[in-house]
Amino acid sequence: MELTFWGVRGSFPVARPHARRFGGNTPCVQVTAEGNHVVIDAGTGIRRLGQRLLSQGCPRELTLLISHPHWDHIQGFPYFEPAYEPEIEISIFSILRDEDKLETLFSGQQHVAFFPTPLEQLPSKVRFLELEEGRPQDVAGFQILTHRLNHPGVSSGYRLERDGLVLAYVCDVAPSRDVLLADPRPGVSEEAFLQELFENQVRLAEGADLVIYDTFFTPAEYAERRHWGHSTLEDGLEICRLAGADHLFMFHHNPERRDEELAILYEEARRMGESQGLNVHVACEGQTWKLERGGLTACE
Ligand SMILES: [Zn+2]
Ligand SMILES: [Zn+2]
């Protein structure tokens, strides 16, 4: 299994020099395994992925998993060039939601007032599918599981399994100990739902080889912005410890975080991870990693 980070920045894309090393595009991760591949989230990073796919002979069928419809996770889609190729079919998956269907939201993003080509007029065949929470399904050669997370609205993380290897994408997510930010579940108390959302993170990451986690905040920043819907490295370490995961990737970097700062946070994080037997890495735009039974290696 291989993964490539095409966008690692949270909230909004950054084109300033301070983000040159780790990258300024918003979330997009490509996961491949023997010709099969899925793309997680359609932030601005998906633009370069689309160009790369077309230059290499794009597969006719593409699969996107969307964590939630906040702009930074969908704003790259109108600029995804394979969507303009008539022979390509794009399946866009998200968690089952009662209202505000993802198709309607994507269509709104491409309303002619905002963008010249409406979703419905894209030359490719685009279809929207929903995944039932907690029920693993076979999608594009991977077994995929989704669970809701504590983040404003309806947001979900993903667990991808193939040939005994497990990758978990737990982003965007706030700690599930303070404030309930997710849309409530009817008939379930706030306290009980928060507990469920906390356990969902562990379910997604259970025994995972690799966890991509929302480490947007430092603990001091989190204390000031608990309602924003993001976590800290410390939360990621806790989830990985409870889940028995092997590798943690710091991800969804704060757009104001300078490269030098992020490098220092990463060094600290690596040491903290070592003390609990966890390998910590920092997601860097353009980097590809190979995950095998024997371990994880950086390709470029
Ligand atoms: Zn985000
Ligand atoms: Zn979000």
XYZ file of C-alpha atoms and ligand atoms in Angstrom:
302
model
C 0.000 0.000 0.000
C 1.314 3.435 -0.866
C 0.136 6.841 0.212
C 0.919 10.248 -1.203
C 0.149 13.544 0.503
C -1.108 16.071 -2.083
C -2.408 18.535 0.499
C -1.662 18.659 4.229
C -2.733 22.153 5.352
C -5.928 22.812 7.315
C -8.584 25.520 6.954
C -7.334 27.403 3.899
C -4.526 27.118 1.369
C -1.336 29.036 2.087
C 0.899 30.454 -0.633
C 3.326 32.272 1.656
C 7.023 31.380 2.041
C 6.537 30.149 5.628
C 4.726 27.041 4.345
C 7.055 26.155 1.500
C 8.684 23.138 3.132
C 5.618 21.228 4.379
C 3.230 22.586 1.760
C 0.259 24.942 1.615
C -2.467 22.965 -0.167
C -5.535 21.773 1.730
C -6.201 18.063 2.442
C -5.888 15.421 -0.219
C -4.343 11.980 0.307
C -3.996 9.304 -2.360
C -3.851 5.663 -1.301
C -2.882 3.004 -3.849
C -2.444 -0.747 -3.811
C -1.642 -2.812 -6.907
C -3.484 -0.629 -9.372
C -6.416 0.185 -7.100
C -6.606 3.581 -5.630
C -8.730 5.918 -3.595
C -8.388 9.601 -2.866
C -9.308 10.947 0.551
C -10.661 14.497 0.509
C -10.674 17.012 -2.319
C -8.824 20.015 -0.918
C -6.682 22.117 -3.240
C -4.046 19.368 -3.288
C -6.305 17.382 -5.619
C -5.453 19.792 -8.444
C -1.898 18.469 -8.823
C -3.038 14.906 -8.270
C -5.443 15.272 -11.199
C -2.689 16.550 -13.450
C -0.398 13.713 -12.381
C -3.096 11.106 -13.044
C -3.795 12.456 -16.528
C -0.104 12.564 -17.411
C 0.249 8.896 -16.435
C -2.829 7.530 -18.212
C -5.644 8.130 -15.762
C -7.680 5.106 -14.607
C -11.214 5.215 -16.033
C -12.736 4.776 -12.583
C -11.763 7.059 -9.732
C -12.917 6.874 -6.125
C -13.046 9.797 -3.716
C -13.826 9.561 -0.003
C -14.943 12.859 1.496
C -14.621 13.357 5.264
C -17.005 16.341 5.362
C -18.003 19.279 3.191
C -16.028 22.095 4.846
C -14.392 24.129 2.112
C -10.843 22.996 2.750
C -11.933 19.408 2.029
C -13.903 19.984 -1.175
C -12.668 23.234 -2.714
C -10.223 21.537 -5.087
C -12.870 19.461 -6.842
C -13.898 22.066 -9.472
C -10.218 22.156 -10.506
C -9.776 18.359 -10.688
C -8.973 17.886 -14.358
C -10.086 14.226 -14.683
C -13.635 15.536 -14.019
C -13.449 17.162 -17.461
C -12.687 13.892 -19.283
C -15.859 12.249 -20.715
C -14.560 8.681 -20.434
C -13.821 8.959 -16.701
C -16.229 7.906 -13.951
C -15.816 9.440 -10.521
C -17.510 7.862 -7.496
C -17.665 10.196 -4.517
C -18.360 8.516 -1.178
C -19.316 10.064 2.131
C -21.072 8.983 5.299
C -24.849 8.545 5.082
C -26.508 11.803 6.103
C -30.186 12.624 6.498
C -30.118 16.106 5.071
C -27.668 18.334 3.199
C -26.705 15.535 0.818
C -23.130 15.813 -0.414
C -24.295 15.984 -4.019
C -26.386 19.078 -3.229
C -23.456 20.689 -1.434
C -21.011 19.945 -4.284
C -23.560 21.280 -6.722
C -23.896 24.457 -4.646
C -20.136 24.937 -4.700
C -20.332 24.915 -8.506
C -23.397 27.125 -8.786
C -22.780 29.377 -11.800
C -22.506 32.387 -9.517
C -19.366 30.838 -8.010
C -17.887 28.781 -10.832
C -18.459 28.733 -14.594
C -19.079 24.993 -14.987
C -21.976 23.521 -12.987
C -21.400 20.096 -11.455
C -24.165 18.674 -13.657
C -22.350 19.819 -16.813
C -18.986 18.224 -16.050
C -18.051 15.942 -18.964
C -17.092 13.011 -16.700
C -19.684 10.788 -15.073
C -19.855 11.822 -11.412
C -21.936 9.827 -8.954
C -22.439 10.239 -5.228
C -22.710 7.276 -2.869
C -23.221 7.052 0.857
C -21.613 4.668 3.323
C -23.537 3.452 6.320
C -21.695 4.214 9.532
C -19.953 1.267 11.178
C -20.542 -1.198 8.319
C -17.371 -2.168 6.425
C -17.823 -2.173 2.650
C -15.662 -3.184 -0.276
C -14.844 -0.116 -2.340
C -12.210 0.062 -5.095
C -10.272 -2.928 -3.778
C -10.200 -1.746 -0.167
C -12.401 -2.607 2.778
C -13.654 0.735 3.995
C -15.225 1.670 7.301
C -16.489 5.101 8.316
C -17.477 6.563 11.681
C -18.618 10.004 12.748
C -16.226 12.331 14.549
C -16.603 15.295 16.908
C -16.477 18.191 14.455
C -19.117 20.801 13.509
C -21.875 19.327 11.337
C -21.607 15.761 10.080
C -17.996 14.701 9.660
C -16.450 11.255 9.486
C -13.129 9.467 9.514
C -12.143 6.444 7.434
C -10.416 3.128 7.965
C -8.966 1.475 4.849
C -7.936 -2.153 4.990
C -6.226 -4.255 2.378
C -4.032 -7.385 2.528
C -3.870 -7.136 6.297
C -2.641 -3.519 6.253
C -4.707 -0.788 7.874
C -4.644 2.971 7.324
C -6.870 5.313 9.344
C -7.766 8.898 8.421
C -9.004 10.711 11.519
C -9.497 14.313 10.414
C -11.114 16.810 11.119
C -11.702 15.994 14.733
C -11.916 17.782 18.069
C -11.231 16.036 21.364
C -14.384 14.339 22.585
C -13.976 15.382 26.215
C -15.068 19.041 26.357
C -17.646 20.275 23.893
C -19.972 18.439 21.556
C -19.461 20.064 18.170
C -20.997 17.401 15.941
C -24.695 17.610 15.084
C -26.384 15.744 17.947
C -27.829 12.279 17.519
C -31.552 12.377 18.293
C -32.421 10.544 21.477
C -28.809 10.310 22.671
C -27.549 12.531 25.504
C -24.671 14.889 24.816
C -22.453 13.034 27.257
C -23.215 9.622 25.770
C -22.720 10.881 22.226
C -19.361 12.455 23.097
C -18.254 9.125 24.531
C -19.394 7.372 21.336
C -17.494 9.877 19.193
C -14.362 9.337 21.272
C -14.644 5.579 20.855
C -15.191 6.047 17.116
C -11.651 7.384 16.812
C -10.320 4.253 18.499
C -12.517 2.013 16.332
C -11.115 3.601 13.180
C -7.519 3.333 14.398
C -7.792 -0.098 16.100
C -4.577 -2.012 15.369
C -3.834 0.373 12.481
C -0.432 0.369 10.874
C -0.783 4.061 10.184
C -3.015 6.853 11.449
C -3.314 10.263 9.771
C -4.477 12.597 12.556
C -5.647 16.186 12.915
C -2.842 17.841 14.939
C -3.872 21.405 14.087
C -3.418 22.818 17.602
C -0.804 22.951 20.311
C -2.408 22.398 23.754
C -2.206 26.180 24.469
C -3.932 27.012 21.177
C -6.606 24.403 21.823
C -7.379 25.928 25.234
C -8.302 29.174 23.468
C -10.246 27.664 20.579
C -12.009 24.577 21.855
C -15.001 25.222 19.606
C -13.013 25.150 16.346
C -13.167 21.397 15.966
C -9.519 20.351 15.926
C -7.153 18.351 18.090
C -3.563 18.297 19.301
C -0.694 15.865 18.932
C -1.359 14.754 22.515
C -4.886 13.660 21.523
C -3.450 11.738 18.573
C -0.922 9.998 20.839
C -3.714 8.967 23.206
C -5.875 7.542 20.421
C -2.923 5.651 18.916
C -2.002 4.254 22.341
C -5.548 3.045 22.989
C -5.827 1.643 19.473
C -2.377 0.020 19.433
C -1.379 1.820 16.212
C 2.190 1.805 14.865
C 2.634 5.090 12.983
C 1.045 8.505 13.450
C 1.162 11.256 10.834
C 0.695 14.849 12.029
C -1.720 16.356 9.508
C -4.081 19.276 8.769
C -1.385 21.739 9.806
C -2.417 25.144 11.094
C -2.174 27.584 8.149
C -0.321 30.110 10.342
C 2.249 27.510 11.459
C 5.668 28.348 10.067
C 7.845 25.545 8.705
C 10.461 26.106 11.443
C 7.817 25.872 14.155
C 6.326 22.731 12.647
C 9.781 21.139 12.441
C 10.332 21.821 16.169
C 6.881 20.469 17.080
C 7.640 17.391 15.015
C 10.950 16.757 16.837
C 9.144 16.984 20.189
C 6.368 14.769 18.865
C 8.843 12.148 17.701
C 10.364 11.936 21.178
C 6.932 11.760 22.828
C 5.929 9.006 20.417
C 9.104 7.019 21.096
C 8.325 6.927 24.803
C 5.117 5.014 24.015
C 6.553 2.908 21.189
C 4.839 4.919 18.440
C 6.536 6.266 15.312
C 5.496 9.861 14.683
C 5.898 11.536 11.276
C 4.820 14.859 9.860
C 2.789 14.900 6.642
C 4.626 16.810 3.940
C 3.042 17.738 0.617
C 4.354 15.716 -2.317
C 5.765 12.916 -0.177
C 4.984 9.264 -0.903
C 5.250 6.489 1.687
C 5.191 2.760 1.199
C 3.464 0.669 3.830
C 4.324 -3.036 3.940
C 4.089 -5.741 6.540
C 7.715 -5.079 7.394
C 7.150 -1.364 8.065
C 6.861 2.066 6.543
C 9.385 3.732 4.230
C 9.555 7.150 2.597
C 9.760 6.912 -1.202
C 10.709 10.465 -2.149
Zn -10.327 20.928 7.625
Zn -13.725 20.837 9.023
